[in-house]
CSV table of C-alpha atoms and ligand atoms in Angstrom, one decimal:
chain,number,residue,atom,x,y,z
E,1,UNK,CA,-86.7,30.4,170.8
E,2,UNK,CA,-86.6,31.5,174.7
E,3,UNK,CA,-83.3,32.9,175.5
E,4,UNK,CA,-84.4,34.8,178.8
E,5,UNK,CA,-83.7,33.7,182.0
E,6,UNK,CA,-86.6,32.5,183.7
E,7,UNK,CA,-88.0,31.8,187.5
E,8,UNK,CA,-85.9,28.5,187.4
E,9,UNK,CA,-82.6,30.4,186.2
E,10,UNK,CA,-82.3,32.5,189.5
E,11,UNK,CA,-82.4,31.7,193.2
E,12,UNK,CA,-85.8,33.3,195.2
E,13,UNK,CA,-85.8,31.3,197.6
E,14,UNK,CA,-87.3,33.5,200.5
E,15,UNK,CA,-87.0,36.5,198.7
E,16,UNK,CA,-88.9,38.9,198.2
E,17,UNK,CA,-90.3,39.0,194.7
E,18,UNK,CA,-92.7,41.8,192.6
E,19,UNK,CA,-93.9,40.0,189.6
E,20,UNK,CA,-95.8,41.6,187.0
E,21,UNK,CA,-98.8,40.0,186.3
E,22,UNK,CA,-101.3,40.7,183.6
E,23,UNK,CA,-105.1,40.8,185.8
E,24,UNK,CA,-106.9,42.8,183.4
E,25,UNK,CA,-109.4,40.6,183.7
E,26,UNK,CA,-113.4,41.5,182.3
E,27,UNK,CA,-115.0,42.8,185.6
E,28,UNK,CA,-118.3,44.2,185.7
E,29,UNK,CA,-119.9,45.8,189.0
E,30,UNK,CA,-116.9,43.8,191.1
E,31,UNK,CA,-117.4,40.3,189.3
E,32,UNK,CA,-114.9,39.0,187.4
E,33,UNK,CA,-116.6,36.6,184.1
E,34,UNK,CA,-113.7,35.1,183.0
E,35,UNK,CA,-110.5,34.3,185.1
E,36,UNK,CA,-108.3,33.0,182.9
E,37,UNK,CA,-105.5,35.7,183.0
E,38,UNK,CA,-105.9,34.7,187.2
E,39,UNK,CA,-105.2,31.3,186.8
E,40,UNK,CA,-102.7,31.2,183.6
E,41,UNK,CA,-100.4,33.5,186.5
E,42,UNK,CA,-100.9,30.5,188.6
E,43,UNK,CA,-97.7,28.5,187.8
E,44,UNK,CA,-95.6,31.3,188.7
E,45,UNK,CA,-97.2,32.3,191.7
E,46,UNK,CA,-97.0,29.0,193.4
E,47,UNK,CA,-93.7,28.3,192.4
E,48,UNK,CA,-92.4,31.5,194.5
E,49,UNK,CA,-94.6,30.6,197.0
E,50,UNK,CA,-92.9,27.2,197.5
E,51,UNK,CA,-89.9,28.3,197.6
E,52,UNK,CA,-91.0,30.6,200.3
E,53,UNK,CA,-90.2,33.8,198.5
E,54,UNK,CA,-92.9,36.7,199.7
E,55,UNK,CA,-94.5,37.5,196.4
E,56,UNK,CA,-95.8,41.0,195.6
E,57,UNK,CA,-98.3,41.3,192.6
E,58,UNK,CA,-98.4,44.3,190.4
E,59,UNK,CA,-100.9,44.6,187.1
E,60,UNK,CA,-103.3,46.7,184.8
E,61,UNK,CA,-106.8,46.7,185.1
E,62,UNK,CA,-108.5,48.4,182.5
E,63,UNK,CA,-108.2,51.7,181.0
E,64,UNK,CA,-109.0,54.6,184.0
E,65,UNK,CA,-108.9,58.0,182.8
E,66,UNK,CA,-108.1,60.4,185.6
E,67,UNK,CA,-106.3,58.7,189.0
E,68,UNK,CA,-107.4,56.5,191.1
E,69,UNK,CA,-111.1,54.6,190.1
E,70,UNK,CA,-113.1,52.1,192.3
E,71,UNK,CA,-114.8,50.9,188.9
E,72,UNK,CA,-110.7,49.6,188.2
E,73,UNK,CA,-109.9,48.6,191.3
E,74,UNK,CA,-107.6,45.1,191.9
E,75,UNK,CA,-109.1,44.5,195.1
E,76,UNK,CA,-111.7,42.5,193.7
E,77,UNK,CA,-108.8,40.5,191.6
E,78,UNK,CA,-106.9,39.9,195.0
E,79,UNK,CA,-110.3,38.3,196.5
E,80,UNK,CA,-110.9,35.9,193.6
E,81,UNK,CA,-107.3,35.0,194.0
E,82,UNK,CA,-107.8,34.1,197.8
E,83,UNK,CA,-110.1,31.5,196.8
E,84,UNK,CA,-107.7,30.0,194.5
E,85,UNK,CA,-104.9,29.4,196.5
E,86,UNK,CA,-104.5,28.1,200.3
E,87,UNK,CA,-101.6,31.3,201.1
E,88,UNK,CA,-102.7,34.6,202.7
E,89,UNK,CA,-103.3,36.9,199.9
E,90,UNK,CA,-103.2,40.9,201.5
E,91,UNK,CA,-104.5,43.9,199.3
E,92,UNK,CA,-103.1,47.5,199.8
E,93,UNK,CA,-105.1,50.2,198.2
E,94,UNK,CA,-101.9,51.8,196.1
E,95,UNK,CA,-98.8,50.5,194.1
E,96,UNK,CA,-96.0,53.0,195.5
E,97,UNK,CA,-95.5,55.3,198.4
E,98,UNK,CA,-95.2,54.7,202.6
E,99,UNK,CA,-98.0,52.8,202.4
E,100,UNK,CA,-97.1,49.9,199.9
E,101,UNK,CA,-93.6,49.9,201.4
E,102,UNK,CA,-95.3,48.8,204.8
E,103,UNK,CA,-97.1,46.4,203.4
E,104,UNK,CA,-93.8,45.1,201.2
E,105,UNK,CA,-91.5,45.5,204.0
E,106,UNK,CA,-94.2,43.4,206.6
E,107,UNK,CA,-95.0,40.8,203.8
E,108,UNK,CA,-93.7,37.0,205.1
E,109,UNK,CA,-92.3,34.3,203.3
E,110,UNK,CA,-95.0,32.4,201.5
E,111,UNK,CA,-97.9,35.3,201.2
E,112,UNK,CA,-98.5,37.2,198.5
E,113,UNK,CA,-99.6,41.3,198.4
E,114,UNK,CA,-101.2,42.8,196.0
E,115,UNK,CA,-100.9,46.2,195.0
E,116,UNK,CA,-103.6,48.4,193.3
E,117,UNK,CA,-103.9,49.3,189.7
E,118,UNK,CA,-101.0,50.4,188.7
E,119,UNK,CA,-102.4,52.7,186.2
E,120,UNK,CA,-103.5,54.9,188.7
E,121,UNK,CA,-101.0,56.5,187.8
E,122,UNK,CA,-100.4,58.1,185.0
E,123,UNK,CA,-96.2,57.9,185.5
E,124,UNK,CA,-97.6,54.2,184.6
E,125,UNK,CA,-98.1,54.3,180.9
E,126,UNK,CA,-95.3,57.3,180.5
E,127,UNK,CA,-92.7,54.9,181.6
E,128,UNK,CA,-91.8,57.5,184.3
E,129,UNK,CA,-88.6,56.4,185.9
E,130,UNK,CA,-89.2,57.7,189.6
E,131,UNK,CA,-92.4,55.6,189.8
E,132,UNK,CA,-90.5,52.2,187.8
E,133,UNK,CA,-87.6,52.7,190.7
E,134,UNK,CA,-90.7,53.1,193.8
E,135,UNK,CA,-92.1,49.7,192.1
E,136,UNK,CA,-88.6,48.4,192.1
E,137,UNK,CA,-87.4,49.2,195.2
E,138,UNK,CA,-90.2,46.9,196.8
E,139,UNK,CA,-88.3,43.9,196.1
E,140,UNK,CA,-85.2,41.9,195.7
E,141,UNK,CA,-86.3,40.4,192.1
E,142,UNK,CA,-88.6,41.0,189.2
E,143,UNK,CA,-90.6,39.0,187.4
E,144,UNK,CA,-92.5,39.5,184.5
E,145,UNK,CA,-95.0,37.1,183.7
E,146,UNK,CA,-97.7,40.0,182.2
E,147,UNK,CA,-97.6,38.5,178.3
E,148,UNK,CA,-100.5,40.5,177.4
E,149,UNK,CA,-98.8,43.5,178.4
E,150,UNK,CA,-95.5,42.6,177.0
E,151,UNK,CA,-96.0,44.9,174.1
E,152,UNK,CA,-96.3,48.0,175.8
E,153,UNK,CA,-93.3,49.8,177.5
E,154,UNK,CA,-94.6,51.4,180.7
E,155,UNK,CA,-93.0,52.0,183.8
E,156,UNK,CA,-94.1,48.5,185.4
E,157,UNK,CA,-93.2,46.2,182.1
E,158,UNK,CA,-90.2,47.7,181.0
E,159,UNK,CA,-88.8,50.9,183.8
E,160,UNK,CA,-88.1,48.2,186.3
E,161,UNK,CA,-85.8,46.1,184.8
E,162,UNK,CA,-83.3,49.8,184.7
E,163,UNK,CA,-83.6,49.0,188.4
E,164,UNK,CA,-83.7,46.2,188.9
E,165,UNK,CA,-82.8,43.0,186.2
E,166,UNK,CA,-85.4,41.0,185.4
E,167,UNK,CA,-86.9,37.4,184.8
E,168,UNK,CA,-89.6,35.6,182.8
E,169,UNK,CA,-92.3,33.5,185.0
E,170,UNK,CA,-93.6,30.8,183.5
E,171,UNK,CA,-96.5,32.1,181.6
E,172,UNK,CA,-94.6,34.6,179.6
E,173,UNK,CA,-92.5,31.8,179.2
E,174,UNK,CA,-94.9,29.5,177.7
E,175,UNK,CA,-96.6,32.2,175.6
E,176,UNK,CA,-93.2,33.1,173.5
E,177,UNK,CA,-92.1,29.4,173.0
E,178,UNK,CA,-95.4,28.6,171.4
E,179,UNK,CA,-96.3,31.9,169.2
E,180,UNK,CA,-92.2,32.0,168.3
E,181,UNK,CA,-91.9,28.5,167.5
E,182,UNK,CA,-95.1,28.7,165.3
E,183,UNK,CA,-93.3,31.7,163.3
E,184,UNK,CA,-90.1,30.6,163.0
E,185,UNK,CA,-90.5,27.0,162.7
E,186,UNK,CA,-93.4,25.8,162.2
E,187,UNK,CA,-94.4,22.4,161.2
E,188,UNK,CA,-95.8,23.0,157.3
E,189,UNK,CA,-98.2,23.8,156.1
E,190,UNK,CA,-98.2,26.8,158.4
E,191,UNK,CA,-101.8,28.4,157.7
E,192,UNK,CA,-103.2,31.6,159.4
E,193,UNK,CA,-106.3,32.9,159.5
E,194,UNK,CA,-106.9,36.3,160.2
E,195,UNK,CA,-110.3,38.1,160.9
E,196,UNK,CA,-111.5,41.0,162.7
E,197,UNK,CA,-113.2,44.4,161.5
E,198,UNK,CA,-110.5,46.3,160.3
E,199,UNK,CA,-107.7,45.4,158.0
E,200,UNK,CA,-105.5,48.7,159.3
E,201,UNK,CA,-105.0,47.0,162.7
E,202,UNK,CA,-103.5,44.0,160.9
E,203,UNK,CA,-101.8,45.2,157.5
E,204,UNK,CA,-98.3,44.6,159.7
E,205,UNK,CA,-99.4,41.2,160.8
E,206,UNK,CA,-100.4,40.1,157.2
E,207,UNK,CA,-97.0,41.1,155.2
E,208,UNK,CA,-95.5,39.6,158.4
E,209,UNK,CA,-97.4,36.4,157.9
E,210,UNK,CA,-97.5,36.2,154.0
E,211,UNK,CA,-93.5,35.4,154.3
E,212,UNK,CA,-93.8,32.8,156.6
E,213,UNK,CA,-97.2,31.0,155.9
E,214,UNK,CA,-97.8,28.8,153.4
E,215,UNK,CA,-101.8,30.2,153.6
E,216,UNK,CA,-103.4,33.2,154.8
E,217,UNK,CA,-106.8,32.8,155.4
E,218,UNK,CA,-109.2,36.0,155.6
E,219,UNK,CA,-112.5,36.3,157.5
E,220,UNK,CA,-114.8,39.0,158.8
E,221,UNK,CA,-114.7,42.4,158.1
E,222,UNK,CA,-111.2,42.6,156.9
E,223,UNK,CA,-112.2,40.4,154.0
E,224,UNK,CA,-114.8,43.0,152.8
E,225,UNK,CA,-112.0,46.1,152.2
E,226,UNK,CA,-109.7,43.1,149.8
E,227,UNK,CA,-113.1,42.1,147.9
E,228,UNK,CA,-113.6,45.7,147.3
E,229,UNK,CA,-110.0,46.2,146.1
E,230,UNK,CA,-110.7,43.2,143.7
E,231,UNK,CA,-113.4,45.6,142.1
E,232,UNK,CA,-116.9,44.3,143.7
E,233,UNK,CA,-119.5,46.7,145.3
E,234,UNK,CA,-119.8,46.1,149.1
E,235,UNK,CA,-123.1,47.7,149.2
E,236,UNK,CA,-122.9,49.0,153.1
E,237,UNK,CA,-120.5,46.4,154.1
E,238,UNK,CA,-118.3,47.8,156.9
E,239,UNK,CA,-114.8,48.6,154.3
E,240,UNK,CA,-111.8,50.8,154.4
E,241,UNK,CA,-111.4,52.9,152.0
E,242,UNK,CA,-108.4,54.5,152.9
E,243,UNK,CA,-106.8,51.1,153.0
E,244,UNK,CA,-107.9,50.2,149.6
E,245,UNK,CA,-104.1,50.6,148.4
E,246,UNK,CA,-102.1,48.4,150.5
E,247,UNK,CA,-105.2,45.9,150.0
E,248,UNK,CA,-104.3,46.2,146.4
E,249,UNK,CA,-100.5,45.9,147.0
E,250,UNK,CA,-101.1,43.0,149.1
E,251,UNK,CA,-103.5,41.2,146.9
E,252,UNK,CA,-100.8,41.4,144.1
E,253,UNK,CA,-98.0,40.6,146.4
E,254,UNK,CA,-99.2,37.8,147.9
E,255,UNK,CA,-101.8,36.3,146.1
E,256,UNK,CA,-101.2,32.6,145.8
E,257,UNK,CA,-101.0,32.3,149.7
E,258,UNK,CA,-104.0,34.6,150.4
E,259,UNK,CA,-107.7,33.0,150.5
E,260,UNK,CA,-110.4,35.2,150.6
E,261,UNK,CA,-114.5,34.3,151.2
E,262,UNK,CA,-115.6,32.7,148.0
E,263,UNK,CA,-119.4,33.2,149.2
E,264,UNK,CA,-120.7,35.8,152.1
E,265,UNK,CA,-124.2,36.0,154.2
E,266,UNK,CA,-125.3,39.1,153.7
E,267,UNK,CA,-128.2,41.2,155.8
E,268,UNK,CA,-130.5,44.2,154.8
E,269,UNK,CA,-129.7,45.5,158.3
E,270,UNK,CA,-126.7,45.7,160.9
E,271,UNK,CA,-129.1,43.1,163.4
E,272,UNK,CA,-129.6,40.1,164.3
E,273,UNK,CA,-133.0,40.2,163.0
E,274,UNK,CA,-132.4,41.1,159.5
E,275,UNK,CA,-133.0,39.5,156.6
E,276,UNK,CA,-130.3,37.2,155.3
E,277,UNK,CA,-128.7,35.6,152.2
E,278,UNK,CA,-125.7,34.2,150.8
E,279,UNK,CA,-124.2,35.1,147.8
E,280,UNK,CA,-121.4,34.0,145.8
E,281,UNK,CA,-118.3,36.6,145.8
E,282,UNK,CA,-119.3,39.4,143.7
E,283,UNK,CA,-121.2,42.7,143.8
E,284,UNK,CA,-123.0,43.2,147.3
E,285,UNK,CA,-126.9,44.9,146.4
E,286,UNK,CA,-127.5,48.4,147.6
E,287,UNK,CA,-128.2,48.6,151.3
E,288,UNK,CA,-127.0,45.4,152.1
E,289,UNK,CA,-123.8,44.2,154.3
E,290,UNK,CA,-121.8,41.1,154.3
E,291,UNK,CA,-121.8,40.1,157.9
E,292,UNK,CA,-120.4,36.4,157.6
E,293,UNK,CA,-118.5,33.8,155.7
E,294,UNK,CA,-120.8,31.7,153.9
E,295,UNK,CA,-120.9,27.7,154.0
E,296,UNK,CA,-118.7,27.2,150.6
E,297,UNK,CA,-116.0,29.2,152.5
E,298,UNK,CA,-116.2,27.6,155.6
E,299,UNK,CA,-115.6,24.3,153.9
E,300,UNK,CA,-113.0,25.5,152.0
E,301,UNK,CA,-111.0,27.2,155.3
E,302,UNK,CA,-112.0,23.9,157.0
E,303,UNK,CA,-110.1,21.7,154.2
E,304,UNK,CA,-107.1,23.9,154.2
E,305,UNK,CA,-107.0,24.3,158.1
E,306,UNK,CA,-107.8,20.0,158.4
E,307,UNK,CA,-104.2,19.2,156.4
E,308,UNK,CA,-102.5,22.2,158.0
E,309,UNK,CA,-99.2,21.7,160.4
E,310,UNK,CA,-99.8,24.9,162.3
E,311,UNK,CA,-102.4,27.0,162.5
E,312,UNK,CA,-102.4,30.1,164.3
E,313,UNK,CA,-106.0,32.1,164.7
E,314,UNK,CA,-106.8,36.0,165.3
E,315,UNK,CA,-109.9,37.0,164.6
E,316,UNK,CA,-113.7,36.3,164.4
E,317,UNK,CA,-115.1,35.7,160.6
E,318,UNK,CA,-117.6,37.6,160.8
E,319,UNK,CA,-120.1,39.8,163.8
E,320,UNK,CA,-120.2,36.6,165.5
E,321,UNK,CA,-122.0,38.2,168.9
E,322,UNK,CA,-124.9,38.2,167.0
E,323,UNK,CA,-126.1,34.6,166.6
E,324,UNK,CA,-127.3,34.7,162.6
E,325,UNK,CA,-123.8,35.3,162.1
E,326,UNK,CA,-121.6,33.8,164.3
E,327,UNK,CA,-122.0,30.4,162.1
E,328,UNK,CA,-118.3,31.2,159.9
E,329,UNK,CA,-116.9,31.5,163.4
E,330,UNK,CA,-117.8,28.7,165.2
E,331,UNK,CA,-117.4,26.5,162.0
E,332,UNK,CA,-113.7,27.8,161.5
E,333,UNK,CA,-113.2,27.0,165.7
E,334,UNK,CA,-114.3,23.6,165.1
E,335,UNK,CA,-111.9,22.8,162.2
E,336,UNK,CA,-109.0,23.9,164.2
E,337,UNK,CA,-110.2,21.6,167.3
E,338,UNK,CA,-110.7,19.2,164.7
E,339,UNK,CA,-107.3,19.5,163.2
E,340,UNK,CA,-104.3,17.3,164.6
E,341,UNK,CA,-102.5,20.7,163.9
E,342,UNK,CA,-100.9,22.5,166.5
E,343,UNK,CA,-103.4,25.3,167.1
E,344,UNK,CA,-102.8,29.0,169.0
E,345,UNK,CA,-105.1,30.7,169.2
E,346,UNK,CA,-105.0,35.2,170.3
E,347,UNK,CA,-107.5,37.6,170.1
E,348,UNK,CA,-110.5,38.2,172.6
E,349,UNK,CA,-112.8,37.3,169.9
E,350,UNK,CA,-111.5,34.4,168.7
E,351,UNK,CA,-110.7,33.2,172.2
E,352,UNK,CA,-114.1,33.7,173.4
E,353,UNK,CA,-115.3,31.4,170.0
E,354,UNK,CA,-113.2,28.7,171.4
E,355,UNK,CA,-114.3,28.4,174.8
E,356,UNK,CA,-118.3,29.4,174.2
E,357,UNK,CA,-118.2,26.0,171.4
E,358,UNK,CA,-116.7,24.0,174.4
E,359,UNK,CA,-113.7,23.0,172.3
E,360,UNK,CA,-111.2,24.9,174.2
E,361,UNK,CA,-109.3,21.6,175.3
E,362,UNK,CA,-108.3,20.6,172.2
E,363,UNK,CA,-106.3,23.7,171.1
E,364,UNK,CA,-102.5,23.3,171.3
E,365,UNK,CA,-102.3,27.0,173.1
E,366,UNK,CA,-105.0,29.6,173.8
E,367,UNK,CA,-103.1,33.1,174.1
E,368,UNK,CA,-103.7,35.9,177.1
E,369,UNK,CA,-102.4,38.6,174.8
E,370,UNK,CA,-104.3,39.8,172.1
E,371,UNK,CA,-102.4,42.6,171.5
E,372,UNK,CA,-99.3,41.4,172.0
E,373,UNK,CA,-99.6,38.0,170.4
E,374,UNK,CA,-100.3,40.1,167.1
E,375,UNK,CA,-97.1,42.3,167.6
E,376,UNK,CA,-95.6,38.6,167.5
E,377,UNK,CA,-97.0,38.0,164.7
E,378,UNK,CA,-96.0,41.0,162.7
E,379,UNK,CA,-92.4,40.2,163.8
E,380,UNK,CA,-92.2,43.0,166.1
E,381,UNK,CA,-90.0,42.5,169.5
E,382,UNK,CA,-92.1,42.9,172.4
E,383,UNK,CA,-89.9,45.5,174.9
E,384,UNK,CA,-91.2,44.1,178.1
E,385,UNK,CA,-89.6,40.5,177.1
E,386,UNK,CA,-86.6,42.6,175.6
E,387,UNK,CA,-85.7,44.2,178.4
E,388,UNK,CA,-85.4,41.1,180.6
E,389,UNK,CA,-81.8,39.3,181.5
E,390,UNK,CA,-80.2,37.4,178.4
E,391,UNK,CA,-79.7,33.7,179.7
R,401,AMP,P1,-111.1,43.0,165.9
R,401,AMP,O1,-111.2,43.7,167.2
R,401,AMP,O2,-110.5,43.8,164.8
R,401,AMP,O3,-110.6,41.6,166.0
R,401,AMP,O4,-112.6,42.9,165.4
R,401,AMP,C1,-113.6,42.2,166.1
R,401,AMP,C2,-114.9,42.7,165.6
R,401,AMP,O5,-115.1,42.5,164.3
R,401,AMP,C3,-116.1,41.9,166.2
R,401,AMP,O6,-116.8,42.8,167.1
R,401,AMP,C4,-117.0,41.6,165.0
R,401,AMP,O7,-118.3,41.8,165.2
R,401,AMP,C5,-116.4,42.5,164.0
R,401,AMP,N1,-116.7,42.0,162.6
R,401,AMP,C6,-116.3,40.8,162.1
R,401,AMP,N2,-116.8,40.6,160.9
R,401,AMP,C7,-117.5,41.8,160.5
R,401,AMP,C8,-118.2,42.2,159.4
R,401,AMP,N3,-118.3,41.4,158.3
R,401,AMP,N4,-118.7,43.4,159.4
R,401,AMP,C9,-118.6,44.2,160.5
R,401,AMP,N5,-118.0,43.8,161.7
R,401,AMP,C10,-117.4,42.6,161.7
């Protein structure tokens, strides 16, 4: 469970507060298409702000290469959030130096500043302690309310806390009691369902999850490189080779609680155009691919996930942004909106699936974190959550 202290543990009552937020949201050309990271930091932010602390925002955007970036800029992020809450929201174009300790120092009780991509600099990501104590010495308090970034250790995630102790805001909060309480104690049967292109990413997360799920169910691409390791040809089906062996080592490990595709739609080309069939499980023909799961799958992942307890979801089942074969994935959303399960759900892909079918609403928990939701899962503690005060 959540033993950190949280927001509600301390006093901030007009203090001044930095909070870590995670506003790595999707921007293209200055428009953000999806807020949700904005508004999931919502809770927090209001709280301070009614209790009249002065609330400095800090985040992520993106991945620039060299410095500072106008493509990465948060100013864009700070706009979107003016037009979600009533309270002054003030931008300054850096995240440490003179500058940014003007704009801290002058902040009132009740506004909120936010600084620029912190990955500007590269002290950032190297968890450089002189750039974690500049970020900490802008406030009285840290918060860190960044789940998605909670499994990285950089400078503004984990350097701060040497400074100065940190808390958990509310969305971090919510986040850990949901994906821990599926893992630890779930309500049985506890099925997964894992997807994605490559099984490397998530050979941690299944060993993780074949001890403490009653099912593992496998979609997408990752399916491909375990069918291959039972002995069919995958034709050109996207497989990894090099991961054949732990496929095989997990196959014969875990083998009553994993479910692979019993039949697959398979295409004569990587398009959306191509010709398609399904096939039963079994040898893929020459210069074809398996691209999706076919129907007798999806009804079989539907039963399993319809009398499930939990569910917890990463991964698409199969290239589901092209429309021919985006039917496994959208089939395997609605069976977990359908279920009386408690759903999460992680993973861009997955998330997307969710909230393009419309059946968003009736998922117990939608994860920010991708990333870190799957460290979760592969039972791996996530340092920025670590490194905050013990209640
Ligand atoms: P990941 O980032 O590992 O979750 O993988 C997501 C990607 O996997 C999506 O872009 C899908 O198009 C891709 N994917 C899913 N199934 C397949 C498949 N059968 N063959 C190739 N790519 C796939």
């Amino acid at each position: 469970m959540f033993n950190k202290k949280t927001i509600n543990d301390i006093d901030v009552k007009g203090k001044k507060v930095l909070v870590r937020v995670d506003f790595n949201v999707p921007l293209k050309d200055g428009v953000i298409s999806d807020d949700t990271r904005v508004t999931a930091a919502l809770p927090t932010i209001n709280y301070l702000l009614s209790q009249d602390a002065a609330v400095i925002l800090c985040s992520h955007l993106g991945r620039p290469k060299a410095g500072p970036d106008p493509k990465f800029s948060l100013q864009p992020v700070a706009n979107h959030l003016q037009t979600l809450i009533p309270n002054k929201v003030h931008f300054v174009d850096d995240s440490v130096g003179e500058k940014v300790e003007k704009a801290a120092g002058d902040l009132k009780p009740g506004e909120v500043l936010v600084l620029e991509n912190t990955r500007f600099y590269p002290e950032e990501e190297k968890n450089d302690p002189v750039y974690a104590k500049k970020l900490s010495d802008l406030a009285d308090i840290y918060v860190n309310d960044a789940f998605g970034s909670a499994h990285r250790a950089h400078a503004s995630t984990e350097g701060v806390t040497h400074y100065k102790p940190g808390v958990a805001g509310f969305l971090l909060e919510k986040e850990i009691k949901y994906l821990s309480g599926a893992i630890e104690n779930p309500q049985r049967p506890f099925v997964a369902i894992l997807g994605g292109a490559k099984i490397s990413d998530k050979i941690g997360v299944i060993k993780n999850l074949l001890t403490k799920a009653d099912k593992v169910l496998i979609g997408g691409g990752m399916a491909n490189t375990f069918l291959k390791a039972r002995g069919f040809q995958m034709g050109d089906s996207l497989v990894q080779d090099e991961a054949l062996e732990t496929a095989n080592e997990i196959l014969s490990s875990g083998s009553d609680k994993l479910v692979l595709p019993k039949d697959l739609v398979i295409a004569d080309a990587f398009e959306d155009s191509a010709a398609k069939k399904t096939i039963e499980v079994g040898d893929v023909p020459e210069h074809w691919r398996a691209l999706d799961i076919g129907e007798e799958t999806v009804k079989e992942f539907s039963k399993i996930i319809k009398d499930a307890g939990t569910v917890v979801w990463n991964g698409p089942m199969g290239v589901f942004e092209m429309p021919n074969f985006a039917i496994g994935t959208f089939e395997v959303a609605k069976a977990v909106a359908d279920s009386k399960a408690v759903s999460i759900i992680g993973g861009g892909d997955s998330v997307a699936a969710i909230q393009k079918s419309g059946l968003a609403d009736k998922v117990t928990h939608i994860s920010t974190g991708g990333g870190a939701s799957l460290e979760m899962l592969e039972g791996i503690a996530l340092p920025g959550v670590a490194a905050l005060q013990d209640k």
